[in-house]
PDB file of C-alpha atoms in Angstrom:
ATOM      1  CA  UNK A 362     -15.089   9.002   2.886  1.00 50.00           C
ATOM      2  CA  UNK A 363     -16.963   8.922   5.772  1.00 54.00           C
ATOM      3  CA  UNK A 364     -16.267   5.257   7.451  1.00 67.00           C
ATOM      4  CA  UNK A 365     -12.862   3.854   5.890  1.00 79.00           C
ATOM      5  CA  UNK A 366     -13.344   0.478   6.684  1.00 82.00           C
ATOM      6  CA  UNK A 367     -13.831  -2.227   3.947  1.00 86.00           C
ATOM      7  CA  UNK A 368     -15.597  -5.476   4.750  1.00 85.00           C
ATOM      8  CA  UNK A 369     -14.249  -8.166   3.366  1.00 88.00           C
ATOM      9  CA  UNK A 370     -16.910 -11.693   3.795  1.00 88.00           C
ATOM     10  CA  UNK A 371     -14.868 -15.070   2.952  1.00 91.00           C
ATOM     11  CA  UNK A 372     -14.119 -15.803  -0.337  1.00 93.00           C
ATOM     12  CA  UNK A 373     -13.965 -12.658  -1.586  1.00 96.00           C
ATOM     13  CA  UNK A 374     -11.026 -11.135  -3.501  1.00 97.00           C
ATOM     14  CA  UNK A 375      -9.918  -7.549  -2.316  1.00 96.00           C
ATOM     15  CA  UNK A 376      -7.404  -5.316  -4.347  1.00 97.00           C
ATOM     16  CA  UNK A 377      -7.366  -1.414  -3.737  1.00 96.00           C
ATOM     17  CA  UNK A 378      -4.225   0.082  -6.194  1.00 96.00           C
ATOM     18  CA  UNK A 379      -2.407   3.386  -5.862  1.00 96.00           C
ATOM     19  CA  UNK A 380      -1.879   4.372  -9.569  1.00 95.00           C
ATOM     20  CA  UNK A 381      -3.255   4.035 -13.001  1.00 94.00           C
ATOM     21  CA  UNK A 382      -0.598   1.938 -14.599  1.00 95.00           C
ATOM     22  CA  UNK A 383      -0.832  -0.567 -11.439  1.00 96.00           C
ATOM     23  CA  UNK A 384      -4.730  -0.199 -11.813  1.00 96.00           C
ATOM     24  CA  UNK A 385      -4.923  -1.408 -15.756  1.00 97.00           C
ATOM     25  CA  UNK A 386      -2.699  -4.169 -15.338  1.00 97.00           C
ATOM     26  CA  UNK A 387      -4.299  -5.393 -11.922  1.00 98.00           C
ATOM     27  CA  UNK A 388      -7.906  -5.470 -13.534  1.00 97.00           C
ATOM     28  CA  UNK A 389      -6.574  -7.316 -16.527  1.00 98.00           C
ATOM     29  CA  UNK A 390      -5.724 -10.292 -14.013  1.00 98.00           C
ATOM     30  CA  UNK A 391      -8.832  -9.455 -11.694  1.00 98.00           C
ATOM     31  CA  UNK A 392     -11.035  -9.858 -14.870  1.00 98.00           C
ATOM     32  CA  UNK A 393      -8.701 -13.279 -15.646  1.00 98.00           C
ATOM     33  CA  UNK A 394      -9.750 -14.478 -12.005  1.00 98.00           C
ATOM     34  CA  UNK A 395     -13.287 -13.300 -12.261  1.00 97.00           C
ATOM     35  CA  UNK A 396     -13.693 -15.719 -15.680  1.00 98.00           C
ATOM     36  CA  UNK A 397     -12.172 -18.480 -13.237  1.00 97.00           C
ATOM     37  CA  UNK A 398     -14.791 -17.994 -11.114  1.00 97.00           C
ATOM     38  CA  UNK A 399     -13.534 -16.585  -8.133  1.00 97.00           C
ATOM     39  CA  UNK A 400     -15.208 -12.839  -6.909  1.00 97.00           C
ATOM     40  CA  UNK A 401     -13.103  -9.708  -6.976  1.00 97.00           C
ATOM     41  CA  UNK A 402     -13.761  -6.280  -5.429  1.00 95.00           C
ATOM     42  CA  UNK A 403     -11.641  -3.567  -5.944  1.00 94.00           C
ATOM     43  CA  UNK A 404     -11.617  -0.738  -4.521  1.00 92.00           C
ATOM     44  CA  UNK A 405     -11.341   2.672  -5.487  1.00 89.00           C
ATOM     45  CA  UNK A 406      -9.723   5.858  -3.122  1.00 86.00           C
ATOM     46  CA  UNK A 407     -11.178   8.462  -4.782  1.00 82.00           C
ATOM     47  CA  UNK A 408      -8.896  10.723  -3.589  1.00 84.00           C
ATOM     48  CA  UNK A 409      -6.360   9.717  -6.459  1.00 88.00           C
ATOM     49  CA  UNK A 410      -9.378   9.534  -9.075  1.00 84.00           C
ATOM     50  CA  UNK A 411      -8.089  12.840 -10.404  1.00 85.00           C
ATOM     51  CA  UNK A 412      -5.043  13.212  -8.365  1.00 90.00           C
ATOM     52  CA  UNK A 413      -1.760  14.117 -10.776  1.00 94.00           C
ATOM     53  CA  UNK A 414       1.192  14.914  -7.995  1.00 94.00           C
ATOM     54  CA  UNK A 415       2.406  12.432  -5.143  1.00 93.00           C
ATOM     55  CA  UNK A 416       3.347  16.194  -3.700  1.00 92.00           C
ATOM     56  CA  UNK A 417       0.694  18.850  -3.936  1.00 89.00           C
ATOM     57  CA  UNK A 418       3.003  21.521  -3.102  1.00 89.00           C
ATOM     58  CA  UNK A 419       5.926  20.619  -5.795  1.00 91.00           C
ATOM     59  CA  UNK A 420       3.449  19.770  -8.391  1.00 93.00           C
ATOM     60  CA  UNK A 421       5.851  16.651  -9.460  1.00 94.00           C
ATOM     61  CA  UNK A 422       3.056  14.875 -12.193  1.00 94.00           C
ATOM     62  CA  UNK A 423       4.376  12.118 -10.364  1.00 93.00           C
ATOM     63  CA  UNK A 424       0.650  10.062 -10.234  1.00 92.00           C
ATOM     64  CA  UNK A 425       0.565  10.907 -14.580  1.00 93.00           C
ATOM     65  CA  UNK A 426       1.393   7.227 -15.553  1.00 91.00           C
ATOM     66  CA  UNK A 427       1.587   5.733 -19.097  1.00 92.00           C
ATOM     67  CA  UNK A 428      -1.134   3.565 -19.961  1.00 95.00           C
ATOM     68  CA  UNK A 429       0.450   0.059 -20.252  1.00 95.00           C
ATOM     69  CA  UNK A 430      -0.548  -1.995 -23.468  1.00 95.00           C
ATOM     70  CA  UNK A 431       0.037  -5.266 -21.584  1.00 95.00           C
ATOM     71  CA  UNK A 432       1.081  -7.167 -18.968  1.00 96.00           C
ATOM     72  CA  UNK A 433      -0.954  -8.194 -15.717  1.00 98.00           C
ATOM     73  CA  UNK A 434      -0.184  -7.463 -11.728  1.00 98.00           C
ATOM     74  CA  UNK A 435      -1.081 -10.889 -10.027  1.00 98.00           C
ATOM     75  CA  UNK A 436      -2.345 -11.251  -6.333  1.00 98.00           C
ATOM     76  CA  UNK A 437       0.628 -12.596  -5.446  1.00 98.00           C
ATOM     77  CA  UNK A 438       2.731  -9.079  -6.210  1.00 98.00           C
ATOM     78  CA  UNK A 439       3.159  -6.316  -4.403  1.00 98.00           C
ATOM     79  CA  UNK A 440       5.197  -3.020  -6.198  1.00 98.00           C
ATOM     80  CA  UNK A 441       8.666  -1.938  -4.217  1.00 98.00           C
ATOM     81  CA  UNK A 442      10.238   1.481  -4.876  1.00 97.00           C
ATOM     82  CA  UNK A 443      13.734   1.652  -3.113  1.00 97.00           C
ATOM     83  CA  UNK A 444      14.969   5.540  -1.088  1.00 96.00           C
ATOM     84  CA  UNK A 445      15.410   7.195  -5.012  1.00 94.00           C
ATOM     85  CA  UNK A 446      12.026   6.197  -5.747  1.00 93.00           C
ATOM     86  CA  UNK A 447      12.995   3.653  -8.953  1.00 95.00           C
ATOM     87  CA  UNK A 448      10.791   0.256  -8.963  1.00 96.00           C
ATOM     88  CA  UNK A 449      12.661  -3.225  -7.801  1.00 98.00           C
ATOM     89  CA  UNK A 450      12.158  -6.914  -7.344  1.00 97.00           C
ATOM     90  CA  UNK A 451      11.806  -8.009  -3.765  1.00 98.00           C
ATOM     91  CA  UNK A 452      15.223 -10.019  -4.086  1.00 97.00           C
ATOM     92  CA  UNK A 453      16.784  -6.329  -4.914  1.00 97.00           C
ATOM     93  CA  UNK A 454      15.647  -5.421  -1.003  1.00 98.00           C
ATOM     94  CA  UNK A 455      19.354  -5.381   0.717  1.00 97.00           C
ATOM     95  CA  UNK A 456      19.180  -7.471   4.145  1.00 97.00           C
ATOM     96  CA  UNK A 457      18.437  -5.252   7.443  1.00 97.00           C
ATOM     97  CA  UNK A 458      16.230  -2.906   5.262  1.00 97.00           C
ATOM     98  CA  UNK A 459      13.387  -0.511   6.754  1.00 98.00           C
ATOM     99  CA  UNK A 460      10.252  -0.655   4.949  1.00 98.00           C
ATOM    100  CA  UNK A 461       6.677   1.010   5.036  1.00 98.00           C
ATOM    101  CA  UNK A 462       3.979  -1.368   3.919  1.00 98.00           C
ATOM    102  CA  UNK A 463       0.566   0.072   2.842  1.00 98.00           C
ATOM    103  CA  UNK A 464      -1.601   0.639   0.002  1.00 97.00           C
ATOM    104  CA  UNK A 465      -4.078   3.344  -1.688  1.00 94.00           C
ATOM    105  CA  UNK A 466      -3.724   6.826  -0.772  1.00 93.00           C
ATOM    106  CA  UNK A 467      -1.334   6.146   1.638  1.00 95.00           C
ATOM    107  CA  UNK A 468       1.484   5.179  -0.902  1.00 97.00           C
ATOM    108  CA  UNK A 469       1.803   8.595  -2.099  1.00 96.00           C
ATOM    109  CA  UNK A 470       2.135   9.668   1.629  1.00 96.00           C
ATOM    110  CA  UNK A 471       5.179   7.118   2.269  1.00 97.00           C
ATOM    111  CA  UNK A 472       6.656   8.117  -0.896  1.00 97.00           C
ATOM    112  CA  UNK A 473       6.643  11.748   0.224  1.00 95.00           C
ATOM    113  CA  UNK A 474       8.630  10.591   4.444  1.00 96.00           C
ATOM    114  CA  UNK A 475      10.461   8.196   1.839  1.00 96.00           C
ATOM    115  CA  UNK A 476      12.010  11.616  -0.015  1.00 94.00           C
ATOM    116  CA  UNK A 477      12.014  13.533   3.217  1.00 91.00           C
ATOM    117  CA  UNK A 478      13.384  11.018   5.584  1.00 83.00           C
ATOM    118  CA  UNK A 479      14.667  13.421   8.365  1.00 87.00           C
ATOM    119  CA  UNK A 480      16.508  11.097  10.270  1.00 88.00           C
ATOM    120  CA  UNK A 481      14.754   8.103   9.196  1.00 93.00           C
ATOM    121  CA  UNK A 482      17.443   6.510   6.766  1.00 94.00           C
ATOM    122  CA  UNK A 483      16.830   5.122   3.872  1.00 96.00           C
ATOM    123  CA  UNK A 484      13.302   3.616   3.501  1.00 97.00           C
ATOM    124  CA  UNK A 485      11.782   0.945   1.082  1.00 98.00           C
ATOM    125  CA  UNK A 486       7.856   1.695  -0.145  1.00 98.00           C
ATOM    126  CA  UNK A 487       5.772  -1.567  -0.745  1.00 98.00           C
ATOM    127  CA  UNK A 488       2.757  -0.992  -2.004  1.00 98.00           C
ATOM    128  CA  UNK A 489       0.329  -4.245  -1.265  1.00 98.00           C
ATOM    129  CA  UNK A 490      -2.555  -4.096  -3.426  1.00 98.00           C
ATOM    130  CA  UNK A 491      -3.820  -7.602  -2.346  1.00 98.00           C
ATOM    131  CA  UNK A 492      -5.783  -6.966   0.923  1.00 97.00           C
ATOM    132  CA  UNK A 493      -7.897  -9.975   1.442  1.00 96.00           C
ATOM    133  CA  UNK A 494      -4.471 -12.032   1.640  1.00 96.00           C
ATOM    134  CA  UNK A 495      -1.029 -12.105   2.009  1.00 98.00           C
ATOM    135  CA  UNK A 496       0.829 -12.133  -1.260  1.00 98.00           C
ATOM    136  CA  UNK A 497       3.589 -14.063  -1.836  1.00 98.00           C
ATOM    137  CA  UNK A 498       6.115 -11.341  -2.600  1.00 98.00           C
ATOM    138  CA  UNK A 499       5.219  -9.769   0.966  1.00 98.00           C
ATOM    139  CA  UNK A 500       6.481 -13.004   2.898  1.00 98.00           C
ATOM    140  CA  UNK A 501       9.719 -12.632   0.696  1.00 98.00           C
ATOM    141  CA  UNK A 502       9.744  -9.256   1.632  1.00 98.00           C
ATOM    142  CA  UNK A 503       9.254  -9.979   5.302  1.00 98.00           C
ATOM    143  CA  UNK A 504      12.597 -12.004   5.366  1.00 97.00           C
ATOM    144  CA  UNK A 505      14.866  -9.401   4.372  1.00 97.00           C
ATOM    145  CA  UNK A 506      13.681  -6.518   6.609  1.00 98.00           C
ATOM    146  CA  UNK A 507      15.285  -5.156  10.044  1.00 98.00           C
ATOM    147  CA  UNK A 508      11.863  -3.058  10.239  1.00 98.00           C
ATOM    148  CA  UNK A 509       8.746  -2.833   8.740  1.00 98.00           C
ATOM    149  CA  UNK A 510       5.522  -0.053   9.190  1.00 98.00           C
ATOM    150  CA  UNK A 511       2.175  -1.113   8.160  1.00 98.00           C
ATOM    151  CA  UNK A 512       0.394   2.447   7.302  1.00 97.00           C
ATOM    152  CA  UNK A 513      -3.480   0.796   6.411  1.00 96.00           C
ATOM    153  CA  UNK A 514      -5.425   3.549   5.017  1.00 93.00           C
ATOM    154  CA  UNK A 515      -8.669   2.133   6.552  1.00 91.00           C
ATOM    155  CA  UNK A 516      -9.618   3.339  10.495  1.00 89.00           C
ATOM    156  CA  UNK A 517      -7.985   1.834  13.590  1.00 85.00           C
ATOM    157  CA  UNK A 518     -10.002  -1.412  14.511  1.00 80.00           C
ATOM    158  CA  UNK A 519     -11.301  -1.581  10.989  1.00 81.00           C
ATOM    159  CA  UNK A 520      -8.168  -2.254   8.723  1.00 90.00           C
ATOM    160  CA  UNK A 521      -7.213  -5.102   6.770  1.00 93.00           C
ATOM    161  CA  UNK A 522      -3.508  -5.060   7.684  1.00 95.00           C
ATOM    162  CA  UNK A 523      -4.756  -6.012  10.853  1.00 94.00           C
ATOM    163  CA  UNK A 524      -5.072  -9.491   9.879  1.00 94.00           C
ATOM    164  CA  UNK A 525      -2.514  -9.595   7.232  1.00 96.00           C
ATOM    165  CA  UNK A 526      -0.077  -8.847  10.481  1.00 97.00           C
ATOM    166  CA  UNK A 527      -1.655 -11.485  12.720  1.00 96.00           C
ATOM    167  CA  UNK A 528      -0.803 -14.118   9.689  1.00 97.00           C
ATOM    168  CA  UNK A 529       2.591 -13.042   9.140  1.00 98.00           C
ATOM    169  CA  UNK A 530       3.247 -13.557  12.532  1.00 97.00           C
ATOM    170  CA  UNK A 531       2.062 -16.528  12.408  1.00 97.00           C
ATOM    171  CA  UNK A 532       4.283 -17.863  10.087  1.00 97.00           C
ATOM    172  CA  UNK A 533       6.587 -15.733  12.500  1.00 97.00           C
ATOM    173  CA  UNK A 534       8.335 -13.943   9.157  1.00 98.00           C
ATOM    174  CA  UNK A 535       7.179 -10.247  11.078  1.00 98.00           C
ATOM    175  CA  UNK A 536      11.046  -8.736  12.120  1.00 97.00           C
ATOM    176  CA  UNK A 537      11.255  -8.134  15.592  1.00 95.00           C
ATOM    177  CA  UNK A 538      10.790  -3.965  15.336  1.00 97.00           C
ATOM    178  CA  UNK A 539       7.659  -3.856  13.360  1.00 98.00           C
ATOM    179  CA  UNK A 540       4.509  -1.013  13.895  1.00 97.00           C
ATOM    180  CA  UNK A 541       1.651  -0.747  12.782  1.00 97.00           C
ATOM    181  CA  UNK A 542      -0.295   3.021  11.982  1.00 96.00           C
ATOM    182  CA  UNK A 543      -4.053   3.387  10.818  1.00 94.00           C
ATOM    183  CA  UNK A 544      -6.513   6.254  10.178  1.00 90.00           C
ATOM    184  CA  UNK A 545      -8.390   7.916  13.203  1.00 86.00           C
ATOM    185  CA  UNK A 546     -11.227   5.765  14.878  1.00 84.00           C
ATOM    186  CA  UNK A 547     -13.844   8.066  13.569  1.00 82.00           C
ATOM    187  CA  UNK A 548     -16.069   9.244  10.922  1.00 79.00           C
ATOM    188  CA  UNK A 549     -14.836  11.430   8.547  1.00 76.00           C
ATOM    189  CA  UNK A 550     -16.195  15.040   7.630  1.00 78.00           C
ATOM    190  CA  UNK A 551     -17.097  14.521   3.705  1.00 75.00           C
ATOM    191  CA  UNK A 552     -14.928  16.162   1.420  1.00 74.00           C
ATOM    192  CA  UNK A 553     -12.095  15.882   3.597  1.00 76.00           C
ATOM    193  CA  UNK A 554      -8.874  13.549   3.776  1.00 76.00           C
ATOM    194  CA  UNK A 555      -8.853  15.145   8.169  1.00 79.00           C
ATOM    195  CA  UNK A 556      -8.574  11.501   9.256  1.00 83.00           C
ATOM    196  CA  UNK A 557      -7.134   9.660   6.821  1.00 88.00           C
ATOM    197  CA  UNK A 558      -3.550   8.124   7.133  1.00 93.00           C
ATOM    198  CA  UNK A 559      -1.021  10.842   6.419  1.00 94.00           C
ATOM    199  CA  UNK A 560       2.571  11.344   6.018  1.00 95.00           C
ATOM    200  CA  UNK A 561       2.886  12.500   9.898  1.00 95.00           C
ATOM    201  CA  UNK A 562       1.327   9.464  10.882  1.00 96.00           C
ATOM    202  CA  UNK A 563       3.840   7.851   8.716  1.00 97.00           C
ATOM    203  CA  UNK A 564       6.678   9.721   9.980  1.00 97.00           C
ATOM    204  CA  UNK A 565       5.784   9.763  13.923  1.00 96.00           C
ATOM    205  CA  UNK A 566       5.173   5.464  13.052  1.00 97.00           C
ATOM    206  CA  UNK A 567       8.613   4.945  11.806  1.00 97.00           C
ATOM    207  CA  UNK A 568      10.158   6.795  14.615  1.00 96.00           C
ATOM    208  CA  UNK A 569       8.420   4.661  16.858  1.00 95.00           C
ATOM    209  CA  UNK A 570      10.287   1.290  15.189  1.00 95.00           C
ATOM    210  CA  UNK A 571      13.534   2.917  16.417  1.00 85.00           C
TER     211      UNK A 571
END
């Protein structure tokens, strides 16, 4: 609450998820790994602990998953959800798409510009759970985007899609219009989300890629 940064040492696995039903089938493969040997951290935004809506004010039970009996959510995947809101593959992207990238409790921000656009046009939500890499489905992703946001829920100068960005471009799959938004450079008053990565930051980033 109060520093929203995550350190992440080499090595180290790091996977933050947005939802329940992403959450029980990413642990199954984080436990999987862990057996392997290699070290996992996830970590948790409390904010969506007991959170039911994606919109507070419509009270849409949108965050109440089902509890899925099986299945696993590799490091390599990230979750898309096209302008209706319905889950797709990355190949199901159409070419020249715009797409906010992020993770946590910023997901259920972009979900909320992605059913308000004003303006916007239709927008593509990928939700990266992965944050000590670059999964595989992300480059993919990359390819097929006109424009891409990266809304990182951790502080400016402290985020992880900091260096997820520098490798992309590295590989030079980043689209030419890409921007990147973060939460204030600042401690955060506990019991608060006053500086964490909203859905104006969101909005005001997107408008910036055009």
């Amino acid at each position: 609450h109060t520093h929203n940064s995550v350190y992440m040492p080499p090595g180290l696995d790091v996977v933050c998820y947005s939802n329940g039903s992403d959450y029980a089938r990413g642990w199954r493969y984080c436990i999987e790994q862990a057996k392997k040997g290699r070290v996992v951290m996830s970590v948790d935004c409390t904010d969506l602990l007991n959170r039911r809506h994606v919109d507070p004010d419509a009270k849409d039970n949108d965050l109440m998953c089902h509890y899925p009996e099986k299945g696993v959510l590799p490091f390599s995947s990230v979750i898309t959800r096209d302008p209706k809101g319905n889950r797709i593959s990355v190949p199901d992207i159409p070419e020249g798409a715009t797409a906010v990238v992020t993770y946590g409790t910023a997901v259920p921000e972009a979900i909320r510009v992605q059913r308000s656009p004003d303006g916007l046009g239709d927008i593509y939500v990928i939700d990266c759970p992965l944050l000590s890499g670059v999964p595989d489905e992300l480059e993919t992703a990359m390819t097929r985007l006109d424009a891409v946001l990266f809304a990182d829920v951790c502080k400016d100068g402290a985020h992880p899609f900091a260096t997820m960005i520098t490798r992309l471009q590295a590989k030079r799959l980043l689209p030419d219009r890409w921007g990147c938004v973060a939460a204030a450079n600042t401690y955060n008053p506990l019991g608060t989300m006053l500086t964490f990565t909203n859905k104006d930051d969101i909005r005001e980033g997107l408008k910036g890629l055009n």
